[in-house]
mmCIF file of C-alpha atoms in Angstrom:
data_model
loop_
_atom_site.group_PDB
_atom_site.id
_atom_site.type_symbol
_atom_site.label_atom_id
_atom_site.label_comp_id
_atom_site.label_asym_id
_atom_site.label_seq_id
_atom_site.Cartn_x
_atom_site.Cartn_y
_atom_site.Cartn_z
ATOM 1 C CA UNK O 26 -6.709 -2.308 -32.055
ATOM 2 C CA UNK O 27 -4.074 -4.429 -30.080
ATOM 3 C CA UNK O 28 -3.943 -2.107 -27.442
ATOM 4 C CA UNK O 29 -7.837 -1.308 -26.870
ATOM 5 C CA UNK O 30 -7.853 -5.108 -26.495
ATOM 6 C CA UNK O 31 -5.683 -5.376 -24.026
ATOM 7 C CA UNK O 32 -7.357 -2.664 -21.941
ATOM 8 C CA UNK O 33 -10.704 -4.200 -22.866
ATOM 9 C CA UNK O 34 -9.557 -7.376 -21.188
ATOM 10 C CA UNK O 35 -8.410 -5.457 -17.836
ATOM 11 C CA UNK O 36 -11.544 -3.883 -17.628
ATOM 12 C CA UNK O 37 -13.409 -7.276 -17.656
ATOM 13 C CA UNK O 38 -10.631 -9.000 -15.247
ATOM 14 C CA UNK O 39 -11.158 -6.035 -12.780
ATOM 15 C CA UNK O 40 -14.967 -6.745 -13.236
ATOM 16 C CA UNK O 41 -14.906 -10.070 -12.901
ATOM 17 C CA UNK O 42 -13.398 -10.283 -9.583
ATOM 18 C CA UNK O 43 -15.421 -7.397 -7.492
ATOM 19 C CA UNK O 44 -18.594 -9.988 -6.806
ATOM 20 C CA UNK O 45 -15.793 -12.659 -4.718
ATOM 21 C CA UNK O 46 -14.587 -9.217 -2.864
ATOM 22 C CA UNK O 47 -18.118 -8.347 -2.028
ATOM 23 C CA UNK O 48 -19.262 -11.654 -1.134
ATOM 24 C CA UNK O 49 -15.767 -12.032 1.143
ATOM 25 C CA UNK O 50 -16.420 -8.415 2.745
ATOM 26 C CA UNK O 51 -20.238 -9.285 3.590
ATOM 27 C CA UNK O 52 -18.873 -12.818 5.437
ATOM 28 C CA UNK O 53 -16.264 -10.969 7.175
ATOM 29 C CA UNK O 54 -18.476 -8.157 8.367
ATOM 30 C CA UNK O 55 -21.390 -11.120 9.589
ATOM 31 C CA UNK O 56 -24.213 -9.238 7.271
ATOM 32 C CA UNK O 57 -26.826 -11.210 5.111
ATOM 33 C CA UNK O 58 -28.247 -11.271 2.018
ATOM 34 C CA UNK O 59 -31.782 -10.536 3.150
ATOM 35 C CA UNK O 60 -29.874 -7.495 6.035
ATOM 36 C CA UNK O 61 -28.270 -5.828 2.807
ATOM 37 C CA UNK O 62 -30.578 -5.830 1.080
ATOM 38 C CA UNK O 63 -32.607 -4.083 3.126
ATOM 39 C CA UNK O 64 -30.388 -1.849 4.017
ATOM 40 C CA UNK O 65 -29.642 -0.709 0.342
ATOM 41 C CA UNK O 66 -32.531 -0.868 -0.977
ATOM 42 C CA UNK O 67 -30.952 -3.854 -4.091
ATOM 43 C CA UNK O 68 -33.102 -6.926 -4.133
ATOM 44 C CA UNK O 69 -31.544 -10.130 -2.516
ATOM 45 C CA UNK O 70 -31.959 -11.742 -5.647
ATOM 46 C CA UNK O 71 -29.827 -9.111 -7.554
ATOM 47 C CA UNK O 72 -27.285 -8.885 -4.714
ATOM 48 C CA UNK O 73 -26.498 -12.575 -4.803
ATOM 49 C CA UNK O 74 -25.843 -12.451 -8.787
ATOM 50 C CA UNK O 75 -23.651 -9.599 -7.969
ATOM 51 C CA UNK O 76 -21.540 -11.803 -5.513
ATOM 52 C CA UNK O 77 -21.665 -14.902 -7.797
ATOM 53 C CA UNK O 78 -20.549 -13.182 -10.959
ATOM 54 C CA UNK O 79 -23.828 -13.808 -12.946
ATOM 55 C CA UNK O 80 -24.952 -10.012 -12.895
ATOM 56 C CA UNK O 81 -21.924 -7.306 -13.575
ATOM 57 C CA UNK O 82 -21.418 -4.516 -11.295
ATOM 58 C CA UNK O 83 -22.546 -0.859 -11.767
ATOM 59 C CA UNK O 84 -21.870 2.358 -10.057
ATOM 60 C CA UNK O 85 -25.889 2.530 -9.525
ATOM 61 C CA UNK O 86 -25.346 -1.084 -7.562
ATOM 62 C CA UNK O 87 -21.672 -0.500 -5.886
ATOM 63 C CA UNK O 88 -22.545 2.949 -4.762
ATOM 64 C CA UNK O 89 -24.873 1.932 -2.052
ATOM 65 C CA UNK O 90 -22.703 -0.763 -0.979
ATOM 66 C CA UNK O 91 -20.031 1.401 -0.958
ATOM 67 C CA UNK O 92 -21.796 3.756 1.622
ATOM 68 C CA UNK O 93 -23.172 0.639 3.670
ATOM 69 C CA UNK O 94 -19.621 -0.991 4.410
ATOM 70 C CA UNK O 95 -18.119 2.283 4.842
ATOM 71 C CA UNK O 96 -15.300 1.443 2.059
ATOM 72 C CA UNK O 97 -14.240 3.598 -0.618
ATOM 73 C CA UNK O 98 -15.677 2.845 -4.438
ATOM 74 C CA UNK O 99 -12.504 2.329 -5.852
ATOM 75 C CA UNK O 100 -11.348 -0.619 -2.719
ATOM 76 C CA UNK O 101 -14.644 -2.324 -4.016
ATOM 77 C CA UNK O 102 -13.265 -2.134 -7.644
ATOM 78 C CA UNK O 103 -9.519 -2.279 -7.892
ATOM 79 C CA UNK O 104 -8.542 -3.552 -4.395
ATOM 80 C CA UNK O 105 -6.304 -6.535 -4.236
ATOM 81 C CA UNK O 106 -8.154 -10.097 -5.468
ATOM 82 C CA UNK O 107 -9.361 -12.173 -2.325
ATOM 83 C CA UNK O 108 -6.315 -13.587 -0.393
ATOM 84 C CA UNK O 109 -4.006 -10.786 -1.155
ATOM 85 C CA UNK O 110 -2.984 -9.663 2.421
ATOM 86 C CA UNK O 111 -0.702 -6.996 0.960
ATOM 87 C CA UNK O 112 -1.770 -3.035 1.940
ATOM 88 C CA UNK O 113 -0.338 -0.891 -0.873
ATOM 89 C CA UNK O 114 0.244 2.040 1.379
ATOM 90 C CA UNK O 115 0.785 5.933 0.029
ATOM 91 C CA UNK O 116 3.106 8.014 2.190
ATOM 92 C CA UNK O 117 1.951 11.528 2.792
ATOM 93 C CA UNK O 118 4.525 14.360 3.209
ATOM 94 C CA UNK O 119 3.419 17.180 4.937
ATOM 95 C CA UNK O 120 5.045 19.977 7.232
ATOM 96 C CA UNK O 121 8.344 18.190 6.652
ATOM 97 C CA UNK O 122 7.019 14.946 7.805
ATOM 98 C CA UNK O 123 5.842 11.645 6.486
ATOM 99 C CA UNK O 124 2.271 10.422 6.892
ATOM 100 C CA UNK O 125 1.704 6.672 6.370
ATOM 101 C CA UNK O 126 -2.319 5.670 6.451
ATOM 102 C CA UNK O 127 -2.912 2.807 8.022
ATOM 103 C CA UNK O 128 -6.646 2.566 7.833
ATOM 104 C CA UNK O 129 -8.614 3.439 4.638
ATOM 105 C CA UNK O 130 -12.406 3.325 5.796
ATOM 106 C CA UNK O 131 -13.464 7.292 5.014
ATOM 107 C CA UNK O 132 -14.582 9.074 7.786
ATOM 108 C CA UNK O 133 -14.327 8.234 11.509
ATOM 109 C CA UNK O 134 -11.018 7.568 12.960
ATOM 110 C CA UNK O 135 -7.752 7.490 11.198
ATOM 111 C CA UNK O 136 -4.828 6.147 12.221
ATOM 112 C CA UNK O 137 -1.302 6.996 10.353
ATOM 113 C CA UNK O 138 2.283 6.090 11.254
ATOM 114 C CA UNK O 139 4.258 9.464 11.806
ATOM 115 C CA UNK O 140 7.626 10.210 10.946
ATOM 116 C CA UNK O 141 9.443 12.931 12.558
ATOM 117 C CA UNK O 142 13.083 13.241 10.028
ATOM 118 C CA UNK O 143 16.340 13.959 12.383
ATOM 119 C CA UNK O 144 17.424 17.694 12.556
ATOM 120 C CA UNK O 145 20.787 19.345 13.192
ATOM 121 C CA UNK O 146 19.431 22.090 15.609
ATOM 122 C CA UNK O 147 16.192 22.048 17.592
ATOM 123 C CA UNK O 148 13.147 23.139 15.561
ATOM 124 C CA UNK O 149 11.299 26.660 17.004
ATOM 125 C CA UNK O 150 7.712 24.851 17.898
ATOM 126 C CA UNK O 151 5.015 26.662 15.444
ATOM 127 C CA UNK O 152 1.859 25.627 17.110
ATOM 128 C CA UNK O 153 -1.318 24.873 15.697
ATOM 129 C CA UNK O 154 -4.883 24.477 15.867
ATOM 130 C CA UNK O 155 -7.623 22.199 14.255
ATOM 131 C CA UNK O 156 -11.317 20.722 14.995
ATOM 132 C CA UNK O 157 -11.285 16.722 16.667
ATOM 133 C CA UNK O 158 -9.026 15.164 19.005
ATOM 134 C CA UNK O 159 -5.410 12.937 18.820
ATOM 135 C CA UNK O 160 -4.084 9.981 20.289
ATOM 136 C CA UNK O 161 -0.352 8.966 19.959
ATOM 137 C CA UNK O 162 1.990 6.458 20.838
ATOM 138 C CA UNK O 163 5.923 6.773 20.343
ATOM 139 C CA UNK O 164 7.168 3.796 18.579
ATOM 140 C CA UNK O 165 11.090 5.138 18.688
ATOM 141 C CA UNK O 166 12.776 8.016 19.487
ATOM 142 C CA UNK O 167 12.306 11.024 21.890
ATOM 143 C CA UNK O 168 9.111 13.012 21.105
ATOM 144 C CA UNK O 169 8.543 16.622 21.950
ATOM 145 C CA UNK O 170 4.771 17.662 22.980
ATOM 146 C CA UNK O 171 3.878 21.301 23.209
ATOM 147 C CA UNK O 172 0.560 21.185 24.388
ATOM 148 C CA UNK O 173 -0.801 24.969 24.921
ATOM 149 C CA UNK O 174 1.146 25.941 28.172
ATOM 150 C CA UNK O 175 3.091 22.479 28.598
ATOM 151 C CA UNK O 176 5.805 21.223 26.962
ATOM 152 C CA UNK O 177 6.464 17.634 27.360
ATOM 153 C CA UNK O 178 9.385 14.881 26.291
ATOM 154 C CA UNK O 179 7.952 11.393 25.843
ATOM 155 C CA UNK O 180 9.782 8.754 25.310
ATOM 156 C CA UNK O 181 9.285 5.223 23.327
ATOM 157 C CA UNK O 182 6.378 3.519 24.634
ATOM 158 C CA UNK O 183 4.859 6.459 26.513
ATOM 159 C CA UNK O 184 1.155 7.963 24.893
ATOM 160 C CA UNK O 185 -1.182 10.911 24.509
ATOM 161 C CA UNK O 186 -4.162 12.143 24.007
ATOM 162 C CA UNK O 187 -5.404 16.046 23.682
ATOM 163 C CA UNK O 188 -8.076 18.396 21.680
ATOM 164 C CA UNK O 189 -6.393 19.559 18.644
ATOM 165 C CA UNK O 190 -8.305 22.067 19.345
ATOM 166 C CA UNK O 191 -5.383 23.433 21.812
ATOM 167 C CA UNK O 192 -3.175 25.009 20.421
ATOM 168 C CA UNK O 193 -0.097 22.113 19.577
ATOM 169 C CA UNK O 194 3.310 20.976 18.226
ATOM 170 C CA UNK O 195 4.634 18.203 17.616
ATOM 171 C CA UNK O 196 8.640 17.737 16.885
ATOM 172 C CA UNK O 197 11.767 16.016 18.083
ATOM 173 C CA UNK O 198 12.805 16.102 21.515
ATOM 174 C CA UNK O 199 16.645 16.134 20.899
ATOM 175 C CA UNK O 200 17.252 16.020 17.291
ATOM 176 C CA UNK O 201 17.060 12.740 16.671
ATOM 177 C CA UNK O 202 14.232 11.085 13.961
ATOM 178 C CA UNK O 203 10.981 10.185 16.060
ATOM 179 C CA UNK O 204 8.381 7.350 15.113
ATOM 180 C CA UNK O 205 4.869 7.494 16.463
ATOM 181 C CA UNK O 206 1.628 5.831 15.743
ATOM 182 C CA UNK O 207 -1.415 8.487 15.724
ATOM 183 C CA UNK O 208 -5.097 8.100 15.682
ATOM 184 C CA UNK O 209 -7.019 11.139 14.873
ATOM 185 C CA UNK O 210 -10.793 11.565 15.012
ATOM 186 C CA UNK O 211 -12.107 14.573 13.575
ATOM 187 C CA UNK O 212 -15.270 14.623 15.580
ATOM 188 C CA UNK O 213 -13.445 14.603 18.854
ATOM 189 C CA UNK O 214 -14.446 11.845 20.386
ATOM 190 C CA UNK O 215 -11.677 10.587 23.282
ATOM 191 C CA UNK O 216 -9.862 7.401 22.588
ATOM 192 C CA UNK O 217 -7.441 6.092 25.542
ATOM 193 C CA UNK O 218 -5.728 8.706 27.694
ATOM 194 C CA UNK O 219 -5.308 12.431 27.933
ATOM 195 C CA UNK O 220 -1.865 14.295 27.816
ATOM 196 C CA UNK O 221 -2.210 15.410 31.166
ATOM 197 C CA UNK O 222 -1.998 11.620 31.925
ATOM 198 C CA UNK O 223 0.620 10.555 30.053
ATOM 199 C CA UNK O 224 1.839 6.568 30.959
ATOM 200 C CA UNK O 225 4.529 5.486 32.533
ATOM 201 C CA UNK O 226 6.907 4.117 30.460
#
């Protein structure tokens, strides 16, 4: 009985606190009542109970807000409480590398920090293909491009940007571990520079 209590309780403390989040998130994105309400199709009367606590939150009312502010359900429900400026990031290891989301809005573009680990001989370059288009930015380290018929060394604070649709490979440059910022959009729409332009360092 002790126990069901005590989850009871978090259940209400996690309720309790989405209307301040949604109220914060509506300032901070410079929409109104009357604007959201509109757009969702939830009265203005019921969204500002929702903010101020006096009407609890259901999936049939966070749903649509959800798809309005482009945020996932479960940010609107168990994010940090307002104030909290901590990001609880989850690494992602993949291909022998580390994956660290940066941005948490589904869809669109997403931008990770990419780990490259150090290796004791040079890695054969596998190269790959996939729909939308990458921009990158080497943070530390020596970066190795293979971009369909080039194969390019770029340095810290040197960028890129190609169609993953190319055939590509991505790897370190001389063994050592590589850092890089990457923004990927899977609809392909161009960011800042192509590879065939990379900056000066």
């Amino acid at each position: 009985m002790a126990r069901w209590a005590f989850v009871n309780r978090e259940t209400e403390d996690v309720l309790d606190g989405v209307g301040a989040r949604l109220r914060t998130l509506r300032r901070h994105r410079g929409i109104t009542l009357a604007d959201l309400a509109t757009t969702t199709g939830i009265s203005e009367s019921t969204l500002s109970r929702l903010e101020s606590g006096q009407r609890r939150a259901t999936l049939e009312l966070l749903l649509p807000l959800s798809r309005v502010y482009d945020v996932p359900l479960d940010d609107l429900v168990g994010a940090p409480r307002t104030g909290d400026p901590r990001i609880h990031l989850k690494p992602i290891h993949k291909y022998g590398m580390t994956f660290v989301p940066l941005s948490r809005r589904p869809g669109g573009v997403q931008s990770f920090k990419m780990l490259i680990p150090a290796v004791s001989e040079p890695l054969e370059p596998a190269l790959k293909t996939h729909d939308g288009f990458e921009w990158l930015y080497v943070l530390n380290g020596r970066l190795r491009l293979v971009l369909d018929d080039l194969d390019l060394t770029l340095p810290p604070g040197e960028a890129a940007e190609f169609d993953t649709g190319k055939p590509h490979w991505l790897g370190s440059a001389d063994g050592g571990a590589v850092e890089l910022l990457i923004l990927f959009d899977p609809q392909g729409v161009r960011t800042h520079v192509q590879a065939d332009k990379i900056t000066p360092g």
